[in-house]
Amino acid sequence: MVSIRTRLRRLIRVNEGGRRIGEDHHRAKLTDADVDQILALRDAGMSYGKIASKFDDIPGGVAKSTVRDICTGRIRAQLCARIKRAE
Protein backbone atom coordinates (compact mmCIF):
# COMPACT_ATOMS: atom_id res chain seq x y z
CA MET A 1 0.00 0.00 0.00
CA VAL A 2 1.37 3.44 -1.00
CA SER A 3 1.34 6.12 1.69
CA ILE A 4 -0.41 9.46 1.23
CA ARG A 5 2.93 11.27 1.48
CA THR A 6 4.34 9.22 -1.41
CA ARG A 7 1.29 9.91 -3.56
CA LEU A 8 1.43 13.64 -2.83
CA ARG A 9 5.14 13.78 -3.57
CA ARG A 10 4.46 12.65 -7.11
CA LEU A 11 2.20 15.65 -7.78
CA ILE A 12 3.85 18.73 -9.25
CA ARG A 13 2.64 22.21 -10.12
CA VAL A 14 3.03 23.42 -13.69
CA ASN A 15 2.40 26.69 -15.53
CA GLU A 16 0.27 27.12 -18.65
CA GLY A 17 3.09 25.78 -20.80
CA GLY A 18 3.31 22.59 -18.74
CA ARG A 19 6.65 23.54 -17.17
CA ARG A 20 7.38 22.93 -13.49
CA ILE A 21 7.17 26.00 -11.27
CA GLY A 22 8.09 26.98 -7.73
CA GLU A 23 9.75 24.42 -5.50
CA ASP A 24 8.80 21.69 -7.99
CA HIS A 25 11.25 23.12 -10.55
CA HIS A 26 14.42 21.04 -10.80
CA ARG A 27 16.72 24.01 -10.11
CA ALA A 28 14.79 25.51 -7.19
CA LYS A 29 16.88 26.16 -4.07
CA LEU A 30 14.08 27.75 -2.07
CA THR A 31 10.84 26.17 -0.96
CA ASP A 32 7.57 28.01 -1.39
CA ALA A 33 7.59 28.56 2.39
CA ASP A 34 11.01 30.25 2.06
CA VAL A 35 9.64 32.56 -0.62
CA ASP A 36 6.65 33.42 1.58
CA GLN A 37 9.04 34.19 4.43
CA ILE A 38 11.16 36.44 2.17
CA LEU A 39 8.07 38.39 1.12
CA ALA A 40 6.88 38.73 4.73
CA LEU A 41 10.28 39.97 5.89
CA ARG A 42 10.38 42.53 3.10
CA ASP A 43 6.85 43.70 3.99
CA ALA A 44 8.14 44.17 7.55
CA GLY A 45 10.76 46.58 6.19
CA MET A 46 13.87 44.41 6.22
CA SER A 47 16.55 45.08 3.57
CA TYR A 48 17.40 42.66 0.77
CA GLY A 49 20.85 42.04 2.25
CA LYS A 50 19.56 41.21 5.72
CA ILE A 51 16.95 38.86 4.26
CA ALA A 52 19.60 37.12 2.14
CA SER A 53 21.82 36.63 5.19
CA LYS A 54 19.00 34.74 6.95
CA PHE A 55 19.27 32.00 4.29
CA ASP A 56 22.97 31.17 4.76
CA ASP A 57 22.05 27.61 5.76
CA ILE A 58 20.97 26.84 2.17
CA PRO A 59 23.88 25.34 0.17
CA GLY A 60 25.43 28.19 -1.79
CA GLY A 61 23.35 30.73 0.13
CA VAL A 62 20.90 33.17 -1.43
CA ALA A 63 22.13 36.28 -3.20
CA LYS A 64 20.78 39.72 -2.39
CA SER A 65 19.80 40.04 -6.07
CA THR A 66 17.74 36.83 -5.80
CA VAL A 67 15.84 38.26 -2.84
CA ARG A 68 15.27 41.47 -4.81
CA ASP A 69 14.02 39.53 -7.85
CA ILE A 70 11.58 37.55 -5.68
CA CYS A 71 10.28 40.71 -3.99
CA THR A 72 9.79 42.56 -7.29
CA GLY A 73 8.11 39.59 -8.98
CA ARG A 74 10.85 39.02 -11.54
CA ILE A 75 11.24 35.37 -10.46
CA ARG A 76 8.95 32.91 -8.63
CA ALA A 77 5.92 34.88 -9.77
CA GLN A 78 4.18 32.33 -12.00
CA LEU A 79 0.76 30.99 -11.19
CA CYS A 80 -0.07 27.33 -11.11
CA ALA A 81 -2.20 26.41 -14.11
CA ARG A 82 -2.67 22.80 -13.05
CA ILE A 83 -1.25 19.97 -10.99
CA LYS A 84 0.02 16.82 -12.66
CA ARG A 85 1.72 13.60 -11.70
CA ALA A 86 5.52 13.56 -11.89
CA GLU A 87 6.93 11.28 -14.55
PDB file of C-alpha atoms in Angstrom:
ATOM      1  CA  MET A   1       0.000   0.000   0.000  1.00  0.00           C
ATOM      2  CA  VAL A   2       1.372   3.437  -0.996  1.00  0.00           C
ATOM      3  CA  SER A   3       1.344   6.120   1.689  1.00  0.00           C
ATOM      4  CA  ILE A   4      -0.407   9.459   1.231  1.00  0.00           C
ATOM      5  CA  ARG A   5       2.931  11.269   1.476  1.00  0.00           C
ATOM      6  CA  THR A   6       4.338   9.219  -1.413  1.00  0.00           C
ATOM      7  CA  ARG A   7       1.285   9.909  -3.559  1.00  0.00           C
ATOM      8  CA  LEU A   8       1.433  13.638  -2.827  1.00  0.00           C
ATOM      9  CA  ARG A   9       5.140  13.778  -3.571  1.00  0.00           C
ATOM     10  CA  ARG A  10       4.460  12.655  -7.110  1.00  0.00           C
ATOM     11  CA  LEU A  11       2.198  15.650  -7.779  1.00  0.00           C
ATOM     12  CA  ILE A  12       3.850  18.728  -9.254  1.00  0.00           C
ATOM     13  CA  ARG A  13       2.639  22.208 -10.122  1.00  0.00           C
ATOM     14  CA  VAL A  14       3.035  23.421 -13.685  1.00  0.00           C
ATOM     15  CA  ASN A  15       2.400  26.693 -15.533  1.00  0.00           C
ATOM     16  CA  GLU A  16       0.269  27.121 -18.645  1.00  0.00           C
ATOM     17  CA  GLY A  17       3.091  25.781 -20.800  1.00  0.00           C
ATOM     18  CA  GLY A  18       3.312  22.586 -18.743  1.00  0.00           C
ATOM     19  CA  ARG A  19       6.649  23.539 -17.172  1.00  0.00           C
ATOM     20  CA  ARG A  20       7.384  22.927 -13.486  1.00  0.00           C
ATOM     21  CA  ILE A  21       7.173  26.004 -11.269  1.00  0.00           C
ATOM     22  CA  GLY A  22       8.092  26.982  -7.728  1.00  0.00           C
ATOM     23  CA  GLU A  23       9.746  24.415  -5.497  1.00  0.00           C
ATOM     24  CA  ASP A  24       8.801  21.689  -7.990  1.00  0.00           C
ATOM     25  CA  HIS A  25      11.253  23.121 -10.553  1.00  0.00           C
ATOM     26  CA  HIS A  26      14.416  21.039 -10.803  1.00  0.00           C
ATOM     27  CA  ARG A  27      16.721  24.009 -10.114  1.00  0.00           C
ATOM     28  CA  ALA A  28      14.789  25.513  -7.189  1.00  0.00           C
ATOM     29  CA  LYS A  29      16.881  26.163  -4.071  1.00  0.00           C
ATOM     30  CA  LEU A  30      14.079  27.745  -2.065  1.00  0.00           C
ATOM     31  CA  THR A  31      10.844  26.167  -0.955  1.00  0.00           C
ATOM     32  CA  ASP A  32       7.571  28.013  -1.391  1.00  0.00           C
ATOM     33  CA  ALA A  33       7.592  28.558   2.386  1.00  0.00           C
ATOM     34  CA  ASP A  34      11.011  30.246   2.059  1.00  0.00           C
ATOM     35  CA  VAL A  35       9.640  32.564  -0.621  1.00  0.00           C
ATOM     36  CA  ASP A  36       6.651  33.421   1.578  1.00  0.00           C
ATOM     37  CA  GLN A  37       9.042  34.193   4.433  1.00  0.00           C
ATOM     38  CA  ILE A  38      11.156  36.438   2.175  1.00  0.00           C
ATOM     39  CA  LEU A  39       8.074  38.387   1.122  1.00  0.00           C
ATOM     40  CA  ALA A  40       6.881  38.729   4.728  1.00  0.00           C
ATOM     41  CA  LEU A  41      10.284  39.966   5.895  1.00  0.00           C
ATOM     42  CA  ARG A  42      10.379  42.531   3.095  1.00  0.00           C
ATOM     43  CA  ASP A  43       6.854  43.699   3.991  1.00  0.00           C
ATOM     44  CA  ALA A  44       8.136  44.166   7.548  1.00  0.00           C
ATOM     45  CA  GLY A  45      10.761  46.577   6.185  1.00  0.00           C
ATOM     46  CA  MET A  46      13.873  44.405   6.216  1.00  0.00           C
ATOM     47  CA  SER A  47      16.552  45.085   3.569  1.00  0.00           C
ATOM     48  CA  TYR A  48      17.397  42.661   0.773  1.00  0.00           C
ATOM     49  CA  GLY A  49      20.850  42.040   2.251  1.00  0.00           C
ATOM     50  CA  LYS A  50      19.564  41.206   5.721  1.00  0.00           C
ATOM     51  CA  ILE A  51      16.953  38.865   4.264  1.00  0.00           C
ATOM     52  CA  ALA A  52      19.600  37.117   2.140  1.00  0.00           C
ATOM     53  CA  SER A  53      21.815  36.627   5.187  1.00  0.00           C
ATOM     54  CA  LYS A  54      18.999  34.735   6.945  1.00  0.00           C
ATOM     55  CA  PHE A  55      19.270  32.002   4.287  1.00  0.00           C
ATOM     56  CA  ASP A  56      22.971  31.171   4.758  1.00  0.00           C
ATOM     57  CA  ASP A  57      22.048  27.607   5.757  1.00  0.00           C
ATOM     58  CA  ILE A  58      20.968  26.838   2.170  1.00  0.00           C
ATOM     59  CA  PRO A  59      23.883  25.337   0.169  1.00  0.00           C
ATOM     60  CA  GLY A  60      25.432  28.186  -1.790  1.00  0.00           C
ATOM     61  CA  GLY A  61      23.351  30.726   0.125  1.00  0.00           C
ATOM     62  CA  VAL A  62      20.899  33.167  -1.427  1.00  0.00           C
ATOM     63  CA  ALA A  63      22.132  36.280  -3.195  1.00  0.00           C
ATOM     64  CA  LYS A  64      20.779  39.721  -2.385  1.00  0.00           C
ATOM     65  CA  SER A  65      19.800  40.040  -6.069  1.00  0.00           C
ATOM     66  CA  THR A  66      17.738  36.833  -5.805  1.00  0.00           C
ATOM     67  CA  VAL A  67      15.841  38.260  -2.837  1.00  0.00           C
ATOM     68  CA  ARG A  68      15.275  41.474  -4.812  1.00  0.00           C
ATOM     69  CA  ASP A  69      14.018  39.528  -7.845  1.00  0.00           C
ATOM     70  CA  ILE A  70      11.584  37.551  -5.681  1.00  0.00           C
ATOM     71  CA  CYS A  71      10.284  40.714  -3.994  1.00  0.00           C
ATOM     72  CA  THR A  72       9.793  42.564  -7.289  1.00  0.00           C
ATOM     73  CA  GLY A  73       8.112  39.590  -8.979  1.00  0.00           C
ATOM     74  CA  ARG A  74      10.854  39.016 -11.536  1.00  0.00           C
ATOM     75  CA  ILE A  75      11.236  35.372 -10.459  1.00  0.00           C
ATOM     76  CA  ARG A  76       8.954  32.914  -8.635  1.00  0.00           C
ATOM     77  CA  ALA A  77       5.917  34.876  -9.766  1.00  0.00           C
ATOM     78  CA  GLN A  78       4.177  32.325 -12.000  1.00  0.00           C
ATOM     79  CA  LEU A  79       0.758  30.994 -11.192  1.00  0.00           C
ATOM     80  CA  CYS A  80      -0.068  27.329 -11.109  1.00  0.00           C
ATOM     81  CA  ALA A  81      -2.200  26.406 -14.106  1.00  0.00           C
ATOM     82  CA  ARG A  82      -2.671  22.796 -13.050  1.00  0.00           C
ATOM     83  CA  ILE A  83      -1.252  19.971 -10.991  1.00  0.00           C
ATOM     84  CA  LYS A  84       0.016  16.822 -12.662  1.00  0.00           C
ATOM     85  CA  ARG A  85       1.719  13.605 -11.695  1.00  0.00           C
ATOM     86  CA  ALA A  86       5.516  13.557 -11.889  1.00  0.00           C
ATOM     87  CA  GLU A  87       6.926  11.285 -14.551  1.00  0.00           C
TER      88      GLU A  87
END
